[in-house]
Coordinates of C-alpha atoms in Angstrom, one line a residue:
Chain A
X1 CA 8.1 18.3 -20.5
X2 CA 11.0 17.7 -22.8
X3 CA 13.7 15.0 -23.1
X4 CA 16.8 15.5 -25.2
X5 CA 19.3 12.8 -26.0
X6 CA 22.6 13.9 -27.5
X7 CA 25.2 11.7 -29.0
X8 CA 24.4 8.9 -26.6
X9 CA 26.2 5.5 -26.8
X10 CA 25.2 2.6 -24.7
X11 CA 27.4 -0.4 -24.1
X12 CA 26.6 -3.7 -22.5
X13 CA 29.9 -5.4 -21.6
X14 CA 32.2 -4.5 -24.5
X15 CA 29.4 -4.5 -27.2
X16 CA 28.0 -1.2 -28.3
X17 CA 24.3 -1.6 -28.5
X18 CA 23.3 1.9 -29.6
X19 CA 25.6 4.6 -30.9
X20 CA 25.4 8.3 -31.5
X21 CA 21.8 8.6 -30.8
X22 CA 20.1 12.0 -31.0
X23 CA 16.4 12.2 -29.9
X24 CA 14.1 15.0 -28.9
X25 CA 10.8 14.8 -27.3
X26 CA 8.7 17.9 -26.8
X27 CA 5.4 19.7 -27.5
X28 CA 3.2 16.9 -26.3
X29 CA 4.2 14.9 -29.3
X30 CA 3.6 11.1 -29.7
X31 CA 7.0 10.0 -30.8
X32 CA 7.6 6.5 -32.1
X33 CA 10.6 4.4 -32.4
X34 CA 10.5 1.6 -35.0
X35 CA 13.1 -0.9 -36.2
X36 CA 13.7 -4.6 -36.6
X37 CA 14.3 -6.9 -33.6
X38 CA 17.7 -6.0 -31.9
X39 CA 18.0 -2.6 -33.4
X40 CA 18.3 -1.0 -30.0
X41 CA 14.9 0.4 -29.3
X42 CA 14.5 -1.0 -25.9
X43 CA 18.1 0.0 -25.1
X44 CA 17.4 3.5 -26.0
X45 CA 14.3 3.6 -23.9
X46 CA 16.1 1.9 -20.9
X47 CA 18.8 4.5 -21.0
X48 CA 16.0 7.2 -20.7
X49 CA 14.3 5.5 -17.8
X50 CA 17.6 4.9 -16.2
X51 CA 18.0 1.3 -16.1
X52 CA 21.1 1.6 -18.5
X53 CA 23.6 4.3 -18.3
X54 CA 25.0 5.7 -21.6
X55 CA 28.8 5.6 -21.6
X56 CA 29.0 8.9 -23.5
X57 CA 26.7 11.6 -24.6
X58 CA 24.0 13.3 -22.5
X59 CA 20.4 12.8 -21.7
X60 CA 18.4 15.7 -20.3
X61 CA 14.9 15.9 -18.8
X62 CA 13.7 19.5 -18.8
X63 CA 17.1 20.8 -19.5
X64 CA 18.7 19.0 -16.5
X65 CA 21.2 16.3 -17.0
X66 CA 19.6 13.0 -15.9
X67 CA 22.4 12.0 -13.6
X68 CA 21.8 15.2 -11.6
X69 CA 18.1 14.3 -11.0
X70 CA 17.2 12.2 -8.0
X71 CA 15.8 8.8 -9.2
X72 CA 12.6 9.6 -7.3
X73 CA 12.0 12.8 -9.0
X74 CA 12.6 11.4 -12.5
X75 CA 10.3 8.6 -11.6
X76 CA 7.5 11.1 -10.7
X77 CA 7.9 12.7 -14.1
X78 CA 8.2 9.6 -16.3
X79 CA 5.6 6.9 -16.5
X80 CA 7.1 3.8 -17.8
X81 CA 5.6 0.6 -19.1
X82 CA 8.3 -2.0 -19.7
X83 CA 7.9 -5.2 -21.7
X84 CA 6.2 -7.8 -19.6
X85 CA 8.3 -9.1 -16.6
X86 CA 7.6 -12.2 -14.7
X87 CA 6.4 -11.5 -11.2
X88 CA 7.2 -14.0 -8.5
X89 CA 5.0 -13.5 -5.5
X90 CA 1.5 -12.6 -6.3
X91 CA -0.1 -9.2 -5.9
X92 CA -3.7 -8.2 -6.7
X93 CA -4.3 -5.8 -9.6
X94 CA -5.2 -3.1 -7.1
X95 CA -2.0 -3.6 -5.1
X96 CA 0.1 -3.6 -8.2
X97 CA -1.5 -0.5 -9.7
X98 CA -1.2 1.3 -6.4
X99 CA 2.6 0.9 -6.6
X100 CA 2.5 3.5 -9.3
X101 CA 2.1 6.0 -6.4
X102 CA 5.4 5.0 -4.9
X103 CA 7.5 7.9 -6.2
X104 CA 4.9 10.4 -4.8
X105 CA 4.9 8.8 -1.3
X106 CA 7.2 9.5 1.7
X107 CA 8.4 6.5 3.6
X108 CA 5.6 6.2 6.2
X109 CA 2.9 8.0 4.4
X110 CA -0.2 5.9 4.0
X111 CA -2.2 5.7 0.9
X112 CA -5.2 8.0 1.0
X113 CA -8.5 8.1 -0.7
X114 CA -7.1 10.3 -3.5
X115 CA -4.4 7.8 -4.2
X116 CA -7.1 5.0 -4.5
X117 CA -9.2 7.2 -6.7
X118 CA -6.3 7.9 -9.1
X119 CA -5.5 4.2 -9.3
X120 CA -9.1 3.1 -9.7
X121 CA -9.6 5.7 -12.5
X122 CA -6.6 4.4 -14.3
X123 CA -7.9 0.8 -14.0
X124 CA -11.2 1.9 -15.3
X125 CA -9.6 3.7 -18.2
X126 CA -8.0 0.4 -19.4
X127 CA -11.2 -1.5 -18.8
X128 CA -9.9 -3.7 -16.0
X129 CA -12.0 -2.5 -13.1
X130 CA -14.0 -5.7 -12.8
X131 CA -10.6 -7.5 -12.3
X132 CA -9.4 -5.3 -9.5
X133 CA -9.3 -7.9 -6.8
X134 CA -7.9 -10.6 -9.1
X135 CA -4.4 -11.8 -8.7
X136 CA -2.2 -10.4 -11.3
X137 CA -0.6 -13.8 -12.2
X138 CA -4.0 -15.2 -13.0
X139 CA -4.6 -12.7 -15.8
X140 CA -4.0 -13.3 -19.6
X141 CA -1.0 -11.6 -21.3
X142 CA -3.1 -8.7 -22.7
X143 CA -4.9 -8.2 -19.3
X144 CA -1.6 -8.0 -17.6
X145 CA -0.4 -5.5 -20.2
X146 CA -3.4 -3.2 -19.5
X147 CA -2.8 -3.4 -15.8
X148 CA 0.8 -2.3 -16.3
X149 CA -0.4 0.7 -18.4
X150 CA -2.8 1.5 -15.5
X151 CA 0.2 1.5 -13.2
X152 CA 2.2 3.8 -15.4
X153 CA -0.8 6.2 -15.5
X154 CA -1.3 6.0 -11.7
X155 CA 1.9 7.9 -11.3
X156 CA 0.3 10.8 -13.1
X157 CA 3.5 11.2 -15.2
X158 CA 4.4 14.2 -17.3
X159 CA 5.7 12.0 -20.1
X160 CA 5.2 8.3 -20.8
X161 CA 7.7 5.8 -22.1
X162 CA 6.2 2.7 -23.6
X163 CA 8.1 -0.3 -24.7
X164 CA 5.8 -2.1 -27.3
X165 CA 2.7 -1.2 -25.4
X166 CA 0.4 -3.1 -27.8
X167 CA 2.2 -6.4 -27.4
X168 CA -0.2 -9.2 -26.3
X169 CA -3.3 -6.9 -26.9
X170 CA -6.2 -7.8 -29.2
X171 CA -7.0 -5.2 -31.8
X172 CA -9.6 -3.5 -29.8
X173 CA -7.3 -2.8 -26.9
X174 CA -4.4 -2.0 -29.3
X175 CA -6.4 1.0 -30.6
X176 CA -8.1 1.8 -27.4
X177 CA -4.8 1.9 -25.6
X178 CA -3.2 4.2 -28.1
X179 CA -6.3 6.4 -28.0
X180 CA -6.0 6.7 -24.3
X181 CA -2.3 7.7 -24.2
X182 CA -2.8 10.0 -27.1
X183 CA -5.6 11.8 -25.3
X184 CA -3.4 12.4 -22.1
X185 CA -1.9 15.4 -23.8
X186 CA 1.7 14.6 -22.6
X187 CA 4.7 13.5 -24.4
X188 CA 4.7 9.9 -25.4
X189 CA 7.8 8.0 -26.4
X190 CA 7.0 4.6 -27.6
X191 CA 8.7 1.7 -29.3
X192 CA 6.3 0.3 -31.8
X193 CA 6.1 -3.0 -33.8
X194 CA 3.0 -2.4 -35.8
X195 CA 4.0 0.0 -38.5
X196 CA 0.4 0.9 -39.5
X197 CA -0.4 1.9 -35.9
X198 CA 2.8 3.8 -35.7
X199 CA 1.9 5.7 -38.8
X200 CA -1.7 6.3 -37.5
X201 CA -0.7 7.7 -34.0
X202 CA 2.8 9.1 -34.2
X203 CA 3.6 12.7 -34.8
X204 CA 7.3 11.9 -35.3
X205 CA 9.0 8.6 -35.9
X206 CA 12.7 7.6 -35.4
X207 CA 13.7 4.6 -37.4
X208 CA 16.5 2.5 -35.8
X209 CA 18.7 0.0 -37.5
X210 CA 21.7 -1.7 -36.0
X211 CA 21.9 0.6 -33.1
X212 CA 21.6 3.9 -35.0
X213 CA 18.8 6.3 -35.9
X214 CA 18.8 6.0 -39.7
X215 CA 15.8 8.2 -40.4
X216 CA 13.5 10.6 -38.6
X217 CA 10.5 12.6 -39.4
X218 CA 6.7 12.4 -39.8
X219 CA 5.1 9.2 -41.0
X220 CA 4.8 10.5 -44.4
X221 CA 8.5 11.4 -44.6
X222 CA 9.6 8.2 -43.0
X223 CA 7.6 5.4 -44.7
X224 CA 8.8 4.8 -48.1
X225 CA 8.9 1.4 -49.9
X226 CA 12.7 1.8 -50.1
X227 CA 13.1 2.2 -46.3
X228 CA 10.9 -0.7 -45.5
X229 CA 13.1 -2.8 -47.9
X230 CA 16.3 -1.5 -46.5
X231 CA 15.5 -1.6 -42.7
X232 CA 12.8 -4.2 -42.4
X233 CA 13.7 -6.3 -45.4
X234 CA 10.1 -6.5 -46.6
X235 CA 8.3 -5.4 -49.8
X236 CA 5.4 -3.1 -49.3
X237 CA 3.1 -0.7 -51.0
X238 CA 2.6 2.7 -49.4
X239 CA -1.0 3.9 -49.7
X240 CA -3.2 6.5 -48.0
X241 CA -6.0 5.4 -45.8
X242 CA -9.1 6.8 -47.4
X243 CA -10.9 7.3 -44.1
X244 CA -8.2 8.9 -42.1
X245 CA -5.7 10.3 -44.6
X246 CA -2.9 8.4 -42.7
X247 CA -0.4 6.2 -44.3
X248 CA -1.4 2.6 -44.9
X249 CA 1.2 0.0 -45.5
X250 CA 0.3 -3.1 -47.5
X251 CA 2.9 -5.8 -47.3
X252 CA 3.5 -7.8 -50.4
X253 CA 6.2 -10.2 -49.4
X254 CA 9.7 -10.6 -48.2
Chain B
X1 CA -17.0 6.2 -5.9
X2 CA -18.1 3.3 -3.9
X3 CA -16.3 2.2 -0.8
X4 CA -14.4 -1.0 -1.2
X5 CA -13.8 -3.3 1.6
X6 CA -10.3 -2.7 3.1
X7 CA -8.3 -5.2 5.0
X8 CA -8.7 -4.5 8.8
X9 CA -5.1 -4.2 9.4
X10 CA -5.2 -2.3 12.8
X11 CA -7.8 -4.8 14.2
X12 CA -5.7 -7.7 13.0
X13 CA -2.6 -6.3 14.7
X14 CA -4.5 -5.5 17.9
X15 CA -5.9 -9.0 18.1
X16 CA -2.4 -10.4 17.5
X17 CA -0.7 -8.3 20.0
X18 CA -3.3 -9.4 22.6
X19 CA -2.7 -13.0 21.5
X20 CA 1.1 -12.5 22.0
X21 CA 0.7 -11.1 25.5
X22 CA -1.7 -13.9 26.4
X23 CA 0.8 -16.4 24.9
X24 CA 3.6 -15.0 27.1
X25 CA 1.5 -15.4 30.2
X26 CA 0.1 -18.8 29.3
X27 CA 3.4 -20.3 28.2
X28 CA 5.0 -19.5 31.6
X29 CA 2.5 -21.7 33.3
X30 CA 4.1 -24.7 31.5
X31 CA 7.1 -26.3 33.1
X32 CA 8.2 -29.0 35.6
X33 CA 6.5 -26.9 38.3
X34 CA 3.0 -26.0 37.0
X35 CA 1.8 -22.6 38.0
X36 CA -1.7 -21.1 37.5
X37 CA -2.0 -18.5 34.9
X38 CA -3.7 -16.1 37.4
X39 CA -0.5 -16.3 39.6
X40 CA 1.7 -15.8 36.6
X41 CA -0.2 -12.6 35.5
X42 CA -0.2 -11.3 39.0
X43 CA 3.4 -11.9 39.7
X44 CA 4.5 -10.4 36.4
X45 CA 2.2 -7.4 37.1
X46 CA 3.6 -6.8 40.6
X47 CA 7.2 -7.2 39.5
X48 CA 7.0 -5.1 36.3
X49 CA 5.1 -2.2 38.0
X50 CA 7.0 -2.6 41.2
X51 CA 3.9 -2.9 43.4
X52 CA 4.7 -3.3 47.0
X53 CA 1.4 -3.9 48.8
X54 CA 1.3 -6.6 51.5
X55 CA -0.3 -9.1 49.2
X56 CA 2.1 -8.4 46.3
X57 CA 5.2 -8.7 48.5
X58 CA 4.0 -12.0 49.9
X59 CA 3.5 -13.4 46.4
X60 CA 6.6 -12.1 44.9
X61 CA 8.8 -13.6 47.6
X62 CA 7.7 -17.2 46.9
X63 CA 9.8 -19.8 45.1
X64 CA 7.2 -19.7 42.3
X65 CA 7.9 -16.0 41.7
X66 CA 11.6 -16.7 41.4
X67 CA 11.0 -19.5 38.8
X68 CA 8.8 -17.2 36.9
X69 CA 10.9 -14.1 37.0
X70 CA 14.4 -15.5 36.7
X71 CA 13.9 -18.5 34.5
X72 CA 10.7 -18.7 32.6
X73 CA 9.9 -15.0 31.9
X74 CA 13.2 -14.1 30.2
X75 CA 13.1 -17.3 28.2
X76 CA 9.7 -16.6 26.9
X77 CA 10.7 -13.0 26.1
X78 CA 13.7 -14.4 24.3
X79 CA 11.5 -16.7 22.4
X80 CA 9.3 -13.8 21.2
X81 CA 12.3 -11.8 20.2
X82 CA 14.0 -14.7 18.3
X83 CA 10.7 -15.6 16.5
X84 CA 10.1 -12.0 15.5
X85 CA 13.7 -11.6 14.3
X86 CA 13.6 -14.7 12.2
X87 CA 10.3 -13.9 10.6
X88 CA 11.3 -10.3 9.9
X89 CA 14.6 -11.3 8.4
X90 CA 12.9 -14.0 6.3
X91 CA 10.4 -11.6 4.9
X92 CA 13.0 -9.1 3.9
X93 CA 15.4 -11.7 2.5
X94 CA 12.7 -13.1 0.3
X95 CA 12.0 -9.6 -1.0
X96 CA 15.6 -8.8 -1.6
X97 CA 16.5 -11.9 -3.6
X98 CA 13.0 -12.2 -5.0
X99 CA 13.0 -15.8 -4.3
X100 CA 10.5 -17.7 -2.4
X101 CA 13.1 -20.3 -1.2
X102 CA 15.1 -17.5 0.5
X103 CA 15.4 -17.6 4.3
X104 CA 17.3 -15.7 7.0
X105 CA 20.3 -18.0 6.5
X106 CA 21.0 -17.4 2.8
X107 CA 24.0 -15.3 3.6
X108 CA 25.6 -18.4 5.3
X109 CA 24.7 -17.0 8.7
X110 CA 23.6 -20.4 10.1
X111 CA 26.7 -22.4 9.0
X112 CA 29.0 -19.6 10.0
X113 CA 27.4 -19.3 13.4
X114 CA 27.5 -23.0 13.8
X115 CA 31.2 -23.1 13.0
X116 CA 31.8 -20.4 15.5
X117 CA 29.8 -22.0 18.2
X118 CA 31.5 -25.4 17.6
X119 CA 35.0 -23.8 17.8
X120 CA 33.9 -22.2 21.1
X121 CA 32.5 -25.4 22.6
X122 CA 35.0 -28.0 21.3
X123 CA 38.2 -25.9 20.8
X124 CA 37.7 -23.5 23.6
X125 CA 38.0 -20.5 21.2
X126 CA 36.4 -17.2 22.3
X127 CA 37.0 -18.2 26.0
X128 CA 37.8 -14.5 26.5
X129 CA 34.1 -13.8 26.5
X130 CA 33.6 -16.1 29.5
X131 CA 30.1 -17.6 29.8
X132 CA 29.1 -15.8 26.6
X133 CA 31.8 -17.5 24.6
X134 CA 29.4 -19.6 22.5
X135 CA 27.3 -16.6 21.7
X136 CA 30.2 -14.6 20.8
X137 CA 31.7 -17.3 18.6
X138 CA 28.4 -17.8 16.9
X139 CA 28.0 -14.0 16.2
X140 CA 31.5 -13.8 14.9
X141 CA 31.0 -16.7 12.6
X142 CA 27.7 -15.3 11.3
X143 CA 29.3 -11.8 10.8
X144 CA 32.3 -13.2 8.9
X145 CA 30.4 -15.5 6.7
X146 CA 27.8 -13.0 5.7
X147 CA 30.5 -10.5 4.9
X148 CA 32.2 -13.1 2.7
X149 CA 29.1 -14.0 0.8
X150 CA 28.3 -10.3 0.3
X151 CA 31.7 -9.4 -1.0
X152 CA 31.7 -12.4 -3.3
X153 CA 28.3 -11.6 -4.7
X154 CA 28.9 -7.9 -5.3
X155 CA 32.4 -8.1 -6.5
X156 CA 34.0 -9.6 -9.7
X157 CA 32.9 -9.0 -13.1
X158 CA 29.2 -8.0 -13.9
X159 CA 26.7 -6.5 -11.6
X160 CA 26.0 -8.4 -8.5
X161 CA 22.8 -10.3 -8.9
X162 CA 20.6 -12.2 -6.5
X163 CA 21.3 -15.6 -7.9
X164 CA 25.1 -15.0 -7.5
X165 CA 24.2 -14.1 -3.9
X166 CA 22.3 -17.3 -3.3
X167 CA 25.0 -19.4 -4.9
X168 CA 27.8 -17.8 -2.9
X169 CA 25.7 -18.4 0.2
X170 CA 25.5 -22.0 -0.6
X171 CA 29.2 -22.3 -1.3
X172 CA 30.1 -20.7 2.0
X173 CA 27.5 -22.8 3.7
X174 CA 29.1 -26.0 2.4
X175 CA 32.5 -24.8 3.4
X176 CA 31.6 -23.9 6.9
X177 CA 29.6 -27.1 7.4
X178 CA 32.5 -29.1 6.3
X179 CA 34.8 -27.4 8.8
X180 CA 32.2 -27.9 11.5
X181 CA 31.9 -31.5 10.7
X182 CA 35.6 -31.9 10.7
X183 CA 36.0 -30.4 14.1
X184 CA 33.1 -32.6 15.5
X185 CA 34.6 -35.7 13.8
X186 CA 38.0 -35.3 15.3
X187 CA 36.8 -34.3 18.7
X188 CA 37.2 -36.6 21.7
X189 CA 34.9 -34.7 24.0
X190 CA 31.6 -36.6 24.0
X191 CA 29.8 -34.1 26.2
X192 CA 31.0 -31.2 24.0
X193 CA 29.8 -33.0 20.9
X194 CA 26.3 -33.4 22.5
X195 CA 26.2 -29.6 23.3
X196 CA 27.3 -28.8 19.8
X197 CA 24.5 -30.9 18.4
X198 CA 22.0 -29.4 20.7
X199 CA 23.2 -25.9 19.8
X200 CA 23.0 -26.5 16.1
X201 CA 19.4 -27.6 16.5
X202 CA 18.6 -24.5 18.4
X203 CA 17.3 -23.8 21.8
X204 CA 16.4 -21.1 24.3
X205 CA 17.9 -22.9 27.3
X206 CA 20.6 -20.3 27.9
X207 CA 18.2 -17.4 28.0
X208 CA 18.8 -15.1 30.9
X209 CA 18.1 -11.4 31.8
X210 CA 21.8 -10.8 31.0
X211 CA 21.6 -12.1 27.5
X212 CA 18.2 -10.6 26.7
X213 CA 18.8 -6.9 26.0
X214 CA 20.8 -7.2 22.9
X215 CA 18.5 -9.4 20.8
X216 CA 15.5 -7.5 22.1
X217 CA 16.9 -4.2 21.2
X218 CA 18.3 -5.2 17.9
X219 CA 15.1 -7.0 16.9
X220 CA 12.8 -4.1 18.0
X221 CA 15.0 -1.5 16.2
X222 CA 15.0 -3.5 13.0
X223 CA 11.3 -4.2 13.2
X224 CA 10.9 -0.4 13.5
X225 CA 13.0 0.1 10.4
X226 CA 11.4 -2.5 8.3
X227 CA 7.8 -1.7 9.2
X228 CA 8.5 1.7 7.5
X229 CA 9.8 0.0 4.3
X230 CA 6.6 -1.7 3.1
X231 CA 6.5 0.3 -0.1
X232 CA 10.1 -0.4 -1.1
X233 CA 9.7 -4.1 -0.2
X234 CA 6.6 -4.4 -2.4
X235 CA 8.5 -2.8 -5.3
X236 CA 11.4 -5.1 -4.8
X237 CA 9.2 -8.1 -5.3
X238 CA 8.0 -6.8 -8.6
X239 CA 11.5 -6.6 -10.1
X240 CA 14.5 -4.6 -10.8
X241 CA 13.4 -2.6 -13.8
X242 CA 10.0 -1.7 -12.3
X243 CA 11.7 -0.6 -9.1
X244 CA 14.0 1.8 -10.8
X245 CA 11.1 3.2 -12.8
X246 CA 9.3 3.8 -9.6
X247 CA 12.3 5.8 -8.2
X248 CA 13.9 3.1 -6.0
X249 CA 17.6 2.9 -6.1
X250 CA 17.5 -0.9 -6.0
X251 CA 21.2 -1.7 -5.8
X252 CA 21.6 0.5 -2.7
X253 CA 18.4 -0.7 -1.1
X254 CA 19.2 -4.3 -1.6
X255 CA 22.6 -3.9 0.1
X256 CA 21.2 -2.0 3.1
X257 CA 18.4 -4.6 3.5
X258 CA 20.9 -7.4 3.3
X259 CA 23.2 -5.9 5.9
X260 CA 20.3 -5.2 8.3
X261 CA 18.7 -8.6 7.9
X262 CA 22.0 -10.4 8.4
X263 CA 22.6 -8.3 11.6
X264 CA 19.2 -9.4 13.0
X265 CA 19.8 -13.0 12.1
X266 CA 23.3 -13.0 13.4
X267 CA 22.2 -11.6 16.8
X268 CA 19.3 -14.0 17.0
X269 CA 21.3 -17.1 16.1
X270 CA 24.0 -16.1 18.5
X271 CA 21.5 -16.5 21.5
X272 CA 19.4 -19.3 20.2
X273 CA 21.3 -21.5 17.7
X274 CA 20.2 -22.2 14.3
X275 CA 16.4 -22.6 14.6
X276 CA 15.3 -23.6 11.1
X277 CA 12.0 -23.3 9.3
X278 CA 10.5 -20.2 11.0
X279 CA 12.1 -17.6 8.8
X280 CA 11.2 -19.5 5.6
X281 CA 7.7 -20.6 6.4
X282 CA 6.1 -17.9 8.5
X283 CA 6.3 -15.3 5.7
X284 CA 4.7 -17.7 3.3
X285 CA 1.9 -18.7 5.7
X286 CA 1.2 -15.1 6.3
X287 CA 1.1 -14.3 2.5
X288 CA -1.2 -17.1 2.1
X289 CA -3.6 -15.6 4.6
X290 CA -3.3 -11.9 3.8
X291 CA -1.7 -11.5 0.3
X292 CA 1.7 -10.2 -0.7
X293 CA 1.4 -6.5 0.4
X294 CA 4.2 -5.8 2.9
X295 CA 2.0 -3.3 4.7
X296 CA 0.3 -6.4 6.1
X297 CA 2.9 -9.0 5.6
X298 CA 5.7 -7.5 7.8
X299 CA 3.8 -6.7 11.0
X300 CA 1.7 -9.9 10.9
X301 CA 4.8 -12.0 10.2
X302 CA 6.7 -10.5 13.1
X303 CA 3.9 -11.2 15.5
X304 CA 3.2 -14.6 14.1
X305 CA 6.9 -15.5 14.4
X306 CA 6.9 -14.4 18.1
X307 CA 3.8 -16.4 18.9
X308 CA 4.9 -19.4 17.0
X309 CA 8.2 -19.6 18.6
X310 CA 6.8 -19.2 22.1
X311 CA 4.6 -22.2 21.7
X312 CA 7.3 -24.3 20.0
X313 CA 9.4 -23.6 23.1
X314 CA 6.6 -24.8 25.3
X315 CA 6.5 -28.1 23.4
X316 CA 10.3 -28.3 23.5
X317 CA 10.1 -28.0 27.3
X318 CA 7.2 -30.3 27.9
X319 CA 7.3 -33.1 25.3
X320 CA 9.8 -35.4 26.9
X321 CA 8.9 -34.6 30.4
X322 CA 12.3 -34.9 32.0
X323 CA 14.6 -33.4 29.5
X324 CA 14.3 -30.7 26.8
X325 CA 14.1 -31.1 23.1
X326 CA 16.0 -28.7 20.8
X327 CA 13.5 -26.2 19.6
X328 CA 14.6 -26.5 16.0
X329 CA 13.2 -30.1 16.1
X330 CA 9.8 -28.8 17.3
X331 CA 9.6 -25.9 14.8
X332 CA 9.9 -28.3 12.0
X333 CA 7.7 -31.1 13.5
X334 CA 4.8 -28.7 14.0
X335 CA 5.5 -26.3 11.2
X336 CA 6.0 -28.8 8.5
X337 CA 2.7 -30.6 8.6
X338 CA 0.9 -27.3 9.0
X339 CA 2.7 -25.8 6.1
X340 CA 1.8 -28.8 3.9
X341 CA -1.8 -28.5 5.0
X342 CA -1.9 -24.8 3.9
X343 CA -0.1 -25.7 0.6
X344 CA -2.8 -28.2 -0.2
X345 CA -5.8 -26.1 0.7
X346 CA -4.9 -22.6 -0.5
X347 CA -4.4 -21.4 -4.0
X348 CA -1.3 -19.6 -3.1
X349 CA 1.4 -19.7 -5.8
X350 CA 4.6 -19.6 -3.6
X351 CA 6.1 -17.0 -6.0
X352 CA 6.0 -19.5 -8.9
X353 CA 6.0 -17.6 -12.1

């Protein structure tokens, strides 16, 4: 599946949050967006999963303009994990994960064994199966995050959009979660905070700064001491991880 | 994969439907003239299925049969419809605004209806509708206020949001209550004031076969609609963004649900006055018992609302012996302590975050 964003601007009220964005997602790539707080990462993702409408420019999914695709159809194609939201009213883990089947279901259609199996497999994948009857609100932040990933997987999406998926997770589950989504073999578009994880997992990285993409390319092309200083305002050494051959960033100060 | 225990939904519904039927029959036995439940069942059976054997005709032609058929039966059916309507509307309103304090009256339906009814009783407005003037006034009031709240909440700058809706509802509520109080305060008609008070506290006294069809049909229709909406209702509770990512056009769905719920509430209020507490509390009690999934919450709430209101009406008829209590007093007197008991003994979070 491919997603193409062309010259997109998003305004909230009168303020332009992102401008002139061009992004391409294709070839089962793991694509990361990095950037400091408020650089427009979430806004860009929201305009792709249709919570925000760009005021100009186009977004296409599989060559079709997003506004011409029924919401239900794009929901079937895109699995989305948003930043943690507060849930009033308490659902169990199973009920919440089963909601991931919503775009696949007709109004009166009951959930069948296959739906449950898909959901249970997703829950097992994120290591939450023993919590399946627990109330969602009784879980810790990281556990909630894993349940929300399971919900996104339960829709059997053809591409995943993740907004800081490793937030709240301990280091084991940060790596395990990125391994899981990487192995799915679908396009992943993810906002990332941890630059070393981004360097280790992403095939392509977009760097956002003040609402614009200021650099794009492979981790090797993107991560330079200069860029980290200009965009993130940190001093860092760029090294190679002797085990993986991937980039390893060592921060030395602000 | 191992089979996990599933909630026995069909069994629960079957049991509750039986309980509802039993409640209808048993509640008819209560009244100034006590009638045996066997007689009630037989008379209803003969009348409903038009059986004309010798024995049937003899029983159907007694005074008892008239009391049952003309007075108590329509009233009990009305109670069932009203209870179902309020519970249904409460469940959907709580989902639409994602707020556990929501009830069927958040669009200002109750105060609008009260104002309309007060105008009808004390000022003689809506006399054009004859004996249904009060109902017509109440329905008109409910319609106008919910329309106002709706328009206020979804126009103006910024996207309509649910907090705006709740606040607009409160503002309209306050205005209507003020006008109602004003009319009552300046009225000279003591008997009228008493009937306004009685109306505002709610009652099924005016139930008749003539009044019954509209609420029954509307409630049944809306129950049919909302029972199919369990998925969307669930997703609404989880929040706006999640709903969109699961393919639900939340803005449109919210508006449709609001309009439908306001219709049910308006119709129900028009025939029964503003019965409090049922629409707020029944959904919570049901959630405490069976969780938040609307596949279960909706049907069980509808049935619980019916049964609860039928028995509240029995208390309203019987408690004082000679005269009737407004049913709104009874729903709160019985429901309140029970609700507090549930609050104290269950680990239910009431939608706290």
